[in-house]
PDB file of C-alpha atoms in Angstrom:
ATOM      1  CA  MET A   1       0.000   0.000   0.000  1.00 38.00           C
ATOM      2  CA  CYS A   2       1.279   3.456  -0.839  1.00 37.00           C
ATOM      3  CA  THR A   3      -0.327   6.887  -0.520  1.00 38.00           C
ATOM      4  CA  LEU A   4       1.787   9.908  -1.389  1.00 40.00           C
ATOM      5  CA  ASP A   5       0.739  13.512  -0.840  1.00 39.00           C
ATOM      6  CA  GLY A   6       1.927  16.624  -2.627  1.00 35.00           C
ATOM      7  CA  CYS A   7       3.772  14.967  -5.499  1.00 36.00           C
ATOM      8  CA  GLY A   8       4.951  17.818  -7.697  1.00 37.00           C
ATOM      9  CA  SER A   9       4.215  21.541  -7.519  1.00 38.00           C
ATOM     10  CA  HIS A  10       1.284  23.504  -8.911  1.00 41.00           C
ATOM     11  CA  GLU A  11       3.714  26.222  -9.992  1.00 46.00           C
ATOM     12  CA  HIS A  12       4.431  24.367 -13.246  1.00 48.00           C
ATOM     13  CA  LEU A  13       0.807  24.512 -14.390  1.00 52.00           C
ATOM     14  CA  GLY A  14       0.756  25.905 -17.899  1.00 56.00           C
ATOM     15  CA  PRO A  15       0.112  25.215 -21.558  1.00 62.00           C
ATOM     16  CA  PRO A  16       1.762  22.175 -23.130  1.00 64.00           C
ATOM     17  CA  PRO A  17       4.576  22.677 -25.624  1.00 72.00           C
ATOM     18  CA  LYS A  18       3.298  23.418 -29.109  1.00 87.00           C
ATOM     19  CA  ALA A  19       4.400  21.868 -32.359  1.00 91.00           C
ATOM     20  CA  THR A  20       5.924  24.214 -34.901  1.00 90.00           C
ATOM     21  CA  ASP A  21       4.735  24.125 -38.488  1.00 91.00           C
ATOM     22  CA  GLU A  22       7.907  22.223 -39.364  1.00 92.00           C
ATOM     23  CA  ASP A  23       7.345  19.734 -36.526  1.00 89.00           C
ATOM     24  CA  ARG A  24       3.815  19.196 -37.766  1.00 90.00           C
ATOM     25  CA  ARG A  25       4.902  18.715 -41.361  1.00 90.00           C
ATOM     26  CA  LEU A  26       7.604  16.192 -40.461  1.00 90.00           C
ATOM     27  CA  PHE A  27       5.350  14.293 -38.044  1.00 92.00           C
ATOM     28  CA  LEU A  28       2.612  13.926 -40.633  1.00 89.00           C
ATOM     29  CA  LYS A  29       5.217  12.544 -43.043  1.00 87.00           C
ATOM     30  CA  GLY A  30       6.369  10.054 -40.411  1.00 90.00           C
ATOM     31  CA  ALA A  31       9.841  11.600 -40.384  1.00 86.00           C
ATOM     32  CA  VAL A  32       9.941  12.669 -36.736  1.00 87.00           C
ATOM     33  CA  ALA A  33       8.560  11.586 -33.368  1.00 91.00           C
ATOM     34  CA  LEU A  34       7.021  14.132 -31.011  1.00 93.00           C
ATOM     35  CA  PRO A  35       6.251  14.004 -27.271  1.00 92.00           C
ATOM     36  CA  LEU A  36       2.801  12.613 -26.508  1.00 94.00           C
ATOM     37  CA  ALA A  37       1.720  15.871 -24.832  1.00 94.00           C
ATOM     38  CA  VAL A  38       2.477  17.827 -27.998  1.00 94.00           C
ATOM     39  CA  ILE A  39       0.480  15.349 -30.074  1.00 94.00           C
ATOM     40  CA  LEU A  40      -2.519  15.364 -27.735  1.00 94.00           C
ATOM     41  CA  ALA A  41      -2.654  19.167 -27.607  1.00 93.00           C
ATOM     42  CA  ASP A  42      -2.743  19.485 -31.404  1.00 94.00           C
ATOM     43  CA  PRO A  43      -5.990  18.241 -33.021  1.00 94.00           C
ATOM     44  CA  MET A  44      -4.306  17.593 -36.364  1.00 95.00           C
ATOM     45  CA  LEU A  45      -1.492  15.565 -34.816  1.00 95.00           C
ATOM     46  CA  ALA A  46      -3.838  13.660 -32.497  1.00 96.00           C
ATOM     47  CA  HIS A  47      -6.014  12.729 -35.455  1.00 96.00           C
ATOM     48  CA  ALA A  48      -2.989  11.563 -37.430  1.00 96.00           C
ATOM     49  CA  ALA A  49      -1.678   9.447 -34.552  1.00 96.00           C
ATOM     50  CA  GLY A  50      -5.103   7.985 -33.848  1.00 96.00           C
ATOM     51  CA  SER A  51      -5.724   7.111 -37.482  1.00 95.00           C
ATOM     52  CA  THR A  52      -3.160   4.309 -37.210  1.00 95.00           C
ATOM     53  CA  LEU A  53      -5.571   2.211 -35.132  1.00 98.00           C
ATOM     54  CA  GLU A  54      -7.729  -0.516 -36.672  1.00 98.00           C
ATOM     55  CA  LYS A  55     -11.418  -0.975 -35.913  1.00 98.00           C
ATOM     56  CA  VAL A  56     -12.593  -4.169 -34.239  1.00 99.00           C
ATOM     57  CA  THR A  57     -15.962  -5.333 -32.950  1.00 98.00           C
ATOM     58  CA  ILE A  58     -16.354  -6.725 -29.445  1.00 98.00           C
ATOM     59  CA  THR A  59     -19.461  -8.887 -29.011  1.00 97.00           C
ATOM     60  CA  THR A  60     -20.853  -9.925 -25.636  1.00 97.00           C
ATOM     61  CA  PRO A  61     -22.379 -13.367 -24.973  1.00 96.00           C
ATOM     62  CA  GLU A  62     -25.741 -11.584 -24.907  1.00 94.00           C
ATOM     63  CA  GLY A  63     -25.193 -10.420 -28.487  1.00 95.00           C
ATOM     64  CA  ASP A  64     -24.456  -6.749 -27.802  1.00 94.00           C
ATOM     65  CA  ALA A  65     -21.761  -5.319 -30.072  1.00 96.00           C
ATOM     66  CA  MET A  66     -19.288  -2.563 -29.260  1.00 98.00           C
ATOM     67  CA  MET A  67     -16.916  -0.907 -31.664  1.00 98.00           C
ATOM     68  CA  ALA A  68     -13.348  -0.504 -30.446  1.00 99.00           C
ATOM     69  CA  GLU A  69     -10.014   0.367 -32.005  1.00 99.00           C
ATOM     70  CA  ILE A  70      -6.758  -1.504 -31.576  1.00 99.00           C
ATOM     71  CA  ALA A  71      -3.103  -0.518 -31.872  1.00 99.00           C
ATOM     72  CA  MET A  72      -0.436  -3.180 -32.303  1.00 99.00           C
ATOM     73  CA  PRO A  73       3.191  -2.966 -31.136  1.00 98.00           C
ATOM     74  CA  ALA A  74       6.167  -3.853 -33.296  1.00 98.00           C
ATOM     75  CA  THR A  75       7.112  -6.894 -31.207  1.00 98.00           C
ATOM     76  CA  LEU A  76       4.671  -9.751 -30.658  1.00 98.00           C
ATOM     77  CA  PRO A  77       3.386 -11.495 -28.632  1.00 99.00           C
ATOM     78  CA  ALA A  78       2.724  -8.621 -26.253  1.00 99.00           C
ATOM     79  CA  PRO A  79       0.813  -7.770 -23.076  1.00 99.00           C
ATOM     80  CA  THR A  80      -2.433  -5.883 -23.526  1.00 99.00           C
ATOM     81  CA  VAL A  81      -4.162  -2.817 -22.094  1.00 99.00           C
ATOM     82  CA  ILE A  82      -7.759  -1.600 -22.346  1.00 99.00           C
ATOM     83  CA  LEU A  83      -8.036   2.197 -22.580  1.00 99.00           C
ATOM     84  CA  ILE A  84     -11.314   3.701 -21.364  1.00 99.00           C
ATOM     85  CA  HIS A  85     -12.183   7.192 -22.524  1.00 99.00           C
ATOM     86  CA  GLU A  86     -13.124  10.305 -20.581  1.00 98.00           C
ATOM     87  CA  TRP A  87     -16.734  11.468 -20.447  1.00 98.00           C
ATOM     88  CA  TRP A  88     -16.301  12.972 -23.926  1.00 98.00           C
ATOM     89  CA  GLY A  89     -16.298   9.538 -25.555  1.00 98.00           C
ATOM     90  CA  LEU A  90     -13.733   7.852 -27.778  1.00 99.00           C
ATOM     91  CA  ASN A  91     -11.969  10.751 -29.479  1.00 98.00           C
ATOM     92  CA  ASP A  92      -8.672  11.334 -31.255  1.00 98.00           C
ATOM     93  CA  GLN A  93      -6.844  12.061 -28.009  1.00 97.00           C
ATOM     94  CA  ILE A  94      -7.620   8.609 -26.601  1.00 98.00           C
ATOM     95  CA  ARG A  95      -6.765   6.993 -29.924  1.00 98.00           C
ATOM     96  CA  ALA A  96      -3.416   8.806 -29.888  1.00 98.00           C
ATOM     97  CA  VAL A  97      -2.710   7.569 -26.367  1.00 98.00           C
ATOM     98  CA  ALA A  98      -3.475   4.031 -27.540  1.00 98.00           C
ATOM     99  CA  ALA A  99      -0.984   4.498 -30.363  1.00 98.00           C
ATOM    100  CA  GLU A 100       1.621   5.553 -27.795  1.00 98.00           C
ATOM    101  CA  TYR A 101       0.898   2.481 -25.673  1.00 99.00           C
ATOM    102  CA  ALA A 102       1.604   0.374 -28.748  1.00 98.00           C
ATOM    103  CA  LYS A 103       4.938   2.153 -29.145  1.00 97.00           C
ATOM    104  CA  GLN A 104       5.661   1.192 -25.539  1.00 98.00           C
ATOM    105  CA  GLY A 105       5.129  -2.476 -26.398  1.00 98.00           C
ATOM    106  CA  TYR A 106       1.460  -3.069 -25.561  1.00 99.00           C
ATOM    107  CA  ILE A 107      -1.489  -4.231 -27.607  1.00 99.00           C
ATOM    108  CA  ALA A 108      -3.791  -1.280 -26.854  1.00 99.00           C
ATOM    109  CA  LEU A 109      -7.572  -1.533 -27.179  1.00 99.00           C
ATOM    110  CA  ALA A 110      -9.447   1.789 -27.045  1.00 99.00           C
ATOM    111  CA  VAL A 111     -13.070   0.955 -26.278  1.00 99.00           C
ATOM    112  CA  ASP A 112     -16.136   3.033 -27.118  1.00 99.00           C
ATOM    113  CA  LEU A 113     -18.655   2.576 -24.314  1.00 99.00           C
ATOM    114  CA  TYR A 114     -21.079   5.127 -25.768  1.00 98.00           C
ATOM    115  CA  GLY A 115     -21.226   3.891 -29.342  1.00 97.00           C
ATOM    116  CA  LYS A 116     -21.886   7.463 -30.445  1.00 97.00           C
ATOM    117  CA  PRO A 117     -19.799  10.357 -31.796  1.00 97.00           C
ATOM    118  CA  PRO A 118     -17.755  11.982 -29.028  1.00 98.00           C
ATOM    119  CA  ALA A 119     -19.043  15.113 -27.354  1.00 98.00           C
ATOM    120  CA  THR A 120     -17.387  18.480 -27.778  1.00 95.00           C
ATOM    121  CA  THR A 121     -19.219  20.334 -24.988  1.00 96.00           C
ATOM    122  CA  PRO A 122     -19.773  19.526 -21.295  1.00 96.00           C
ATOM    123  CA  ASP A 123     -23.533  19.354 -21.850  1.00 98.00           C
ATOM    124  CA  GLY A 124     -23.013  16.873 -24.654  1.00 98.00           C
ATOM    125  CA  ALA A 125     -20.709  14.776 -22.488  1.00 98.00           C
ATOM    126  CA  LYS A 126     -23.218  14.789 -19.628  1.00 97.00           C
ATOM    127  CA  ALA A 127     -25.923  13.556 -21.982  1.00 98.00           C
ATOM    128  CA  LEU A 128     -23.725  10.719 -23.251  1.00 98.00           C
ATOM    129  CA  MET A 129     -22.796   9.698 -19.729  1.00 98.00           C
ATOM    130  CA  ALA A 130     -26.405   9.821 -18.543  1.00 97.00           C
ATOM    131  CA  GLY A 131     -27.455   7.538 -21.393  1.00 97.00           C
ATOM    132  CA  LEU A 132     -24.989   4.789 -20.516  1.00 98.00           C
ATOM    133  CA  ASP A 133     -26.394   1.434 -19.393  1.00 98.00           C
ATOM    134  CA  PRO A 134     -23.964   0.321 -16.655  1.00 98.00           C
ATOM    135  CA  VAL A 135     -24.927  -3.343 -16.927  1.00 98.00           C
ATOM    136  CA  ALA A 136     -24.321  -3.364 -20.681  1.00 98.00           C
ATOM    137  CA  ALA A 137     -21.075  -1.415 -20.236  1.00 98.00           C
ATOM    138  CA  THR A 138     -19.812  -3.960 -17.713  1.00 98.00           C
ATOM    139  CA  ARG A 139     -20.572  -6.812 -20.088  1.00 98.00           C
ATOM    140  CA  LYS A 140     -18.744  -5.047 -22.911  1.00 99.00           C
ATOM    141  CA  LEU A 141     -15.680  -4.551 -20.748  1.00 99.00           C
ATOM    142  CA  GLN A 142     -15.786  -8.167 -19.609  1.00 99.00           C
ATOM    143  CA  SER A 143     -15.879  -9.218 -23.259  1.00 99.00           C
ATOM    144  CA  SER A 144     -13.031  -6.822 -24.039  1.00 99.00           C
ATOM    145  CA  VAL A 145     -10.879  -8.519 -21.408  1.00 99.00           C
ATOM    146  CA  ALA A 146     -11.699 -11.925 -22.891  1.00 98.00           C
ATOM    147  CA  PHE A 147     -10.969 -10.616 -26.397  1.00 99.00           C
ATOM    148  CA  LEU A 148      -7.504  -9.436 -25.388  1.00 99.00           C
ATOM    149  CA  ARG A 149      -6.634 -12.417 -23.226  1.00 98.00           C
ATOM    150  CA  ASN A 150      -7.450 -14.751 -26.106  1.00 98.00           C
ATOM    151  CA  HIS A 151      -5.984 -12.593 -28.889  1.00 98.00           C
ATOM    152  CA  LYS A 152      -3.574 -14.594 -31.024  1.00 98.00           C
ATOM    153  CA  ASP A 153      -0.789 -12.055 -30.437  1.00 99.00           C
ATOM    154  CA  SER A 154      -1.401 -11.601 -26.706  1.00 99.00           C
ATOM    155  CA  THR A 155       0.759 -12.922 -23.885  1.00 99.00           C
ATOM    156  CA  GLY A 156      -2.475 -13.384 -21.963  1.00 98.00           C
ATOM    157  CA  LYS A 157      -1.839 -10.455 -19.625  1.00 99.00           C
ATOM    158  CA  VAL A 158      -4.506  -7.714 -19.535  1.00 99.00           C
ATOM    159  CA  GLY A 159      -4.518  -4.328 -17.824  1.00 99.00           C
ATOM    160  CA  SER A 160      -6.934  -1.406 -17.854  1.00 99.00           C
ATOM    161  CA  VAL A 161      -6.490   2.343 -17.656  1.00 99.00           C
ATOM    162  CA  GLY A 162      -9.019   5.147 -17.774  1.00 99.00           C
ATOM    163  CA  TRP A 163      -9.357   8.863 -17.201  1.00 98.00           C
ATOM    164  CA  CYS A 164     -12.182  10.716 -15.447  1.00 98.00           C
ATOM    165  CA  PHE A 165     -15.347   8.764 -16.433  1.00 98.00           C
ATOM    166  CA  GLY A 166     -13.021   6.078 -17.768  1.00 99.00           C
ATOM    167  CA  GLY A 167     -11.059   6.005 -14.529  1.00 99.00           C
ATOM    168  CA  GLY A 168     -14.132   4.860 -12.664  1.00 99.00           C
ATOM    169  CA  TRP A 169     -14.767   2.258 -15.330  1.00 99.00           C
ATOM    170  CA  SER A 170     -11.179   1.035 -15.133  1.00 99.00           C
ATOM    171  CA  LEU A 171     -11.871   0.283 -11.478  1.00 99.00           C
ATOM    172  CA  ASN A 172     -15.195  -1.328 -12.399  1.00 99.00           C
ATOM    173  CA  THR A 173     -13.365  -3.529 -14.889  1.00 99.00           C
ATOM    174  CA  ALA A 174     -11.039  -4.718 -12.137  1.00 99.00           C
ATOM    175  CA  LEU A 175     -14.046  -5.497  -9.929  1.00 99.00           C
ATOM    176  CA  ALA A 176     -15.895  -7.421 -12.642  1.00 99.00           C
ATOM    177  CA  THR A 177     -13.052  -9.361 -14.297  1.00 99.00           C
ATOM    178  CA  ASP A 178      -9.783 -11.155 -13.620  1.00 97.00           C
ATOM    179  CA  ILE A 179      -7.497  -8.521 -15.170  1.00 98.00           C
ATOM    180  CA  ASP A 180      -3.887  -8.369 -14.043  1.00 99.00           C
ATOM    181  CA  ALA A 181      -3.562  -4.641 -13.229  1.00 99.00           C
ATOM    182  CA  ALA A 182      -5.718  -1.499 -13.262  1.00 99.00           C
ATOM    183  CA  VAL A 183      -4.932   2.221 -13.292  1.00 99.00           C
ATOM    184  CA  VAL A 184      -7.377   4.987 -12.357  1.00 99.00           C
ATOM    185  CA  TYR A 185      -6.792   8.605 -13.321  1.00 99.00           C
ATOM    186  CA  TYR A 186      -9.054  10.823 -11.157  1.00 99.00           C
ATOM    187  CA  GLY A 187     -12.046   8.517 -11.595  1.00 99.00           C
ATOM    188  CA  ASN A 188     -15.043   7.849  -9.354  1.00 98.00           C
ATOM    189  CA  VAL A 189     -13.892   5.407  -6.676  1.00 99.00           C
ATOM    190  CA  LYS A 190     -16.860   5.617  -4.329  1.00 98.00           C
ATOM    191  CA  LYS A 191     -17.238   1.956  -3.359  1.00 99.00           C
ATOM    192  CA  THR A 192     -18.378  -0.005  -0.323  1.00 99.00           C
ATOM    193  CA  PRO A 193     -16.333  -2.799   1.262  1.00 99.00           C
ATOM    194  CA  GLU A 194     -18.777  -5.282  -0.238  1.00 99.00           C
ATOM    195  CA  GLN A 195     -18.241  -3.846  -3.731  1.00 98.00           C
ATOM    196  CA  VAL A 196     -14.444  -4.072  -3.541  1.00 99.00           C
ATOM    197  CA  ALA A 197     -14.470  -7.624  -2.206  1.00 98.00           C
ATOM    198  CA  THR A 198     -14.050  -8.906  -5.773  1.00 98.00           C
ATOM    199  CA  LEU A 199     -10.907  -6.838  -6.419  1.00 99.00           C
ATOM    200  CA  ASN A 200      -7.909  -9.088  -7.023  1.00 98.00           C
ATOM    201  CA  ALA A 201      -5.816  -6.981  -9.405  1.00 99.00           C
ATOM    202  CA  PRO A 202      -3.070  -4.604  -8.276  1.00 99.00           C
ATOM    203  CA  LEU A 203      -4.438  -1.056  -8.430  1.00 99.00           C
ATOM    204  CA  MET A 204      -2.817   2.328  -9.062  1.00 99.00           C
ATOM    205  CA  GLY A 205      -4.604   5.658  -8.659  1.00 99.00           C
ATOM    206  CA  HIS A 206      -3.641   9.215  -9.649  1.00 99.00           C
ATOM    207  CA  PHE A 207      -5.552  12.031  -7.935  1.00 99.00           C
ATOM    208  CA  GLY A 208      -5.322  15.818  -7.705  1.00 98.00           C
ATOM    209  CA  THR A 209      -5.477  17.713  -4.428  1.00 98.00           C
ATOM    210  CA  LEU A 210      -7.353  20.543  -6.180  1.00 98.00           C
ATOM    211  CA  ASP A 211     -10.008  18.218  -7.621  1.00 98.00           C
ATOM    212  CA  LYS A 212     -13.378  19.135  -6.120  1.00 97.00           C
ATOM    213  CA  SER A 213     -15.263  16.128  -7.509  1.00 96.00           C
ATOM    214  CA  ILE A 214     -12.850  13.223  -7.037  1.00 98.00           C
ATOM    215  CA  ASN A 215     -11.673  14.619  -3.728  1.00 98.00           C
ATOM    216  CA  LYS A 216      -9.782  13.506  -0.631  1.00 97.00           C
ATOM    217  CA  GLU A 217     -12.971  12.502   1.154  1.00 98.00           C
ATOM    218  CA  MET A 218     -13.973  10.133  -1.642  1.00 99.00           C
ATOM    219  CA  VAL A 219     -10.538   8.575  -2.038  1.00 99.00           C
ATOM    220  CA  GLU A 220      -9.997   8.173   1.701  1.00 98.00           C
ATOM    221  CA  GLY A 221     -13.423   6.516   1.916  1.00 99.00           C
ATOM    222  CA  PHE A 222     -12.350   4.162  -0.851  1.00 99.00           C
ATOM    223  CA  GLU A 223      -9.151   3.357   1.045  1.00 99.00           C
ATOM    224  CA  GLU A 224     -11.217   2.540   4.115  1.00 99.00           C
ATOM    225  CA  SER A 225     -13.397   0.206   2.054  1.00 99.00           C
ATOM    226  CA  LEU A 226     -10.279  -1.508   0.737  1.00 99.00           C
ATOM    227  CA  ARG A 227      -8.919  -1.863   4.267  1.00 98.00           C
ATOM    228  CA  ILE A 228     -12.145  -3.372   5.581  1.00 99.00           C
ATOM    229  CA  ALA A 229     -12.232  -5.787   2.638  1.00 99.00           C
ATOM    230  CA  GLY A 230      -8.654  -6.847   3.351  1.00 98.00           C
ATOM    231  CA  LYS A 231      -7.178  -5.382   0.168  1.00 98.00           C
ATOM    232  CA  SER A 232      -3.660  -3.969   0.329  1.00 98.00           C
ATOM    233  CA  ASP A 233      -2.207  -4.201  -3.194  1.00 98.00           C
ATOM    234  CA  TYR A 234      -2.753  -0.612  -4.229  1.00 98.00           C
ATOM    235  CA  GLN A 235      -0.767   2.589  -4.773  1.00 98.00           C
ATOM    236  CA  PHE A 236      -2.470   5.987  -4.665  1.00 98.00           C
ATOM    237  CA  TYR A 237      -0.566   9.111  -5.646  1.00 99.00           C
ATOM    238  CA  TRP A 238      -1.620  12.672  -4.901  1.00 98.00           C
ATOM    239  CA  TYR A 239      -0.508  15.573  -7.092  1.00 98.00           C
ATOM    240  CA  ASP A 240      -0.807  19.302  -6.466  1.00 97.00           C
ATOM    241  CA  ALA A 241      -3.100  19.502  -9.487  1.00 97.00           C
ATOM    242  CA  ASP A 242      -6.731  19.657 -10.559  1.00 97.00           C
ATOM    243  CA  HIS A 243      -9.077  17.201 -12.223  1.00 97.00           C
ATOM    244  CA  ALA A 244      -7.932  16.163 -15.720  1.00 96.00           C
ATOM    245  CA  PHE A 245      -4.373  17.311 -15.031  1.00 97.00           C
ATOM    246  CA  ALA A 246      -3.029  14.732 -17.502  1.00 97.00           C
ATOM    247  CA  ASN A 247      -5.025  16.033 -20.477  1.00 95.00           C
ATOM    248  CA  PRO A 248      -2.936  18.489 -22.555  1.00 94.00           C
ATOM    249  CA  SER A 249      -5.982  19.573 -24.549  1.00 89.00           C
ATOM    250  CA  GLY A 250      -7.674  20.957 -21.417  1.00 86.00           C
ATOM    251  CA  GLY A 251      -7.155  24.060 -19.337  1.00 88.00           C
ATOM    252  CA  ARG A 252      -6.019  22.205 -16.197  1.00 94.00           C
ATOM    253  CA  TYR A 253      -3.094  20.359 -17.744  1.00 94.00           C
ATOM    254  CA  ASP A 254      -0.063  20.062 -15.472  1.00 95.00           C
ATOM    255  CA  SER A 255       2.971  19.011 -17.488  1.00 94.00           C
ATOM    256  CA  GLU A 256       5.238  17.815 -14.696  1.00 95.00           C
ATOM    257  CA  ASP A 257       2.582  15.861 -12.840  1.00 97.00           C
ATOM    258  CA  ALA A 258       1.231  14.377 -16.071  1.00 97.00           C
ATOM    259  CA  MET A 259       4.689  13.077 -16.945  1.00 97.00           C
ATOM    260  CA  LEU A 260       5.223  11.713 -13.441  1.00 98.00           C
ATOM    261  CA  ALA A 261       1.875   9.896 -13.542  1.00 98.00           C
ATOM    262  CA  TRP A 262       2.727   8.498 -16.992  1.00 98.00           C
ATOM    263  CA  GLU A 263       6.099   7.182 -15.800  1.00 98.00           C
ATOM    264  CA  ARG A 264       4.532   5.577 -12.755  1.00 99.00           C
ATOM    265  CA  THR A 265       1.823   3.989 -14.872  1.00 99.00           C
ATOM    266  CA  MET A 266       4.322   2.571 -17.357  1.00 99.00           C
ATOM    267  CA  ALA A 267       6.460   1.135 -14.543  1.00 99.00           C
ATOM    268  CA  PHE A 268       3.344  -0.365 -12.929  1.00 99.00           C
ATOM    269  CA  PHE A 269       2.220  -2.042 -16.138  1.00 99.00           C
ATOM    270  CA  ASP A 270       5.746  -3.220 -16.884  1.00 99.00           C
ATOM    271  CA  GLN A 271       5.841  -4.856 -13.463  1.00 99.00           C
ATOM    272  CA  HIS A 272       2.463  -6.570 -13.610  1.00 99.00           C
ATOM    273  CA  LEU A 273       1.955  -7.188 -17.336  1.00 99.00           C
ATOM    274  CA  GLY A 274       5.490  -7.479 -18.712  1.00 92.00           C
TER     275      GLY A 274
END
């Protein structure tokens, strides 16, 4: 168990580095690599990176179908990771992150729990989230885990990661399946001891001290539920940052903390999936 407070400093909050016209031209030609934050902050670059994914269909035993997109690493077989989108839906930013996971050696499956075009406004995102059937979403994620575990190029190891809305669903995936590791970025972790009794996967969480929705009270309540349920294989990190601090396309992006959370996540997956 690990809980760290005050990782990083809010003084480095600011806009992500921007690609120059020459950077953009060379990246689109495939002649240069750019930092993930630069790609995610630039709609054109994010779209280009995300366009490398291939569409797949995940079908549940009940016959429900979900579209997803998959990115393959250069070396196979490989461990696998499910990426669960923010409340906006599956957009180019999440696709681009999946492409980066593939570069890091993972088969990356970006799921689309909404099955609708992504939102571009908070009201649109709220409507998409309100229309989600949690039972159907759980079944789709269970089928996604089975899809990856049985994929011909998979090592059989499966992890999950999600942000915001997707962070909560990354936790839900760990509660409803036998995945090997789960990462939550500032997602809803309000759970009772009875609900976390099914958690067997190692868990990592990234949270911001300035986050008013996924706040200390919620996370500490979650820790208490884990303690009561006898769960100890988790690491929670606190950053002097706000909600969505890892999203370079948003106004609360924190470059240093985003990089630190990324490095911790990669090390965590390397340990449990590699």
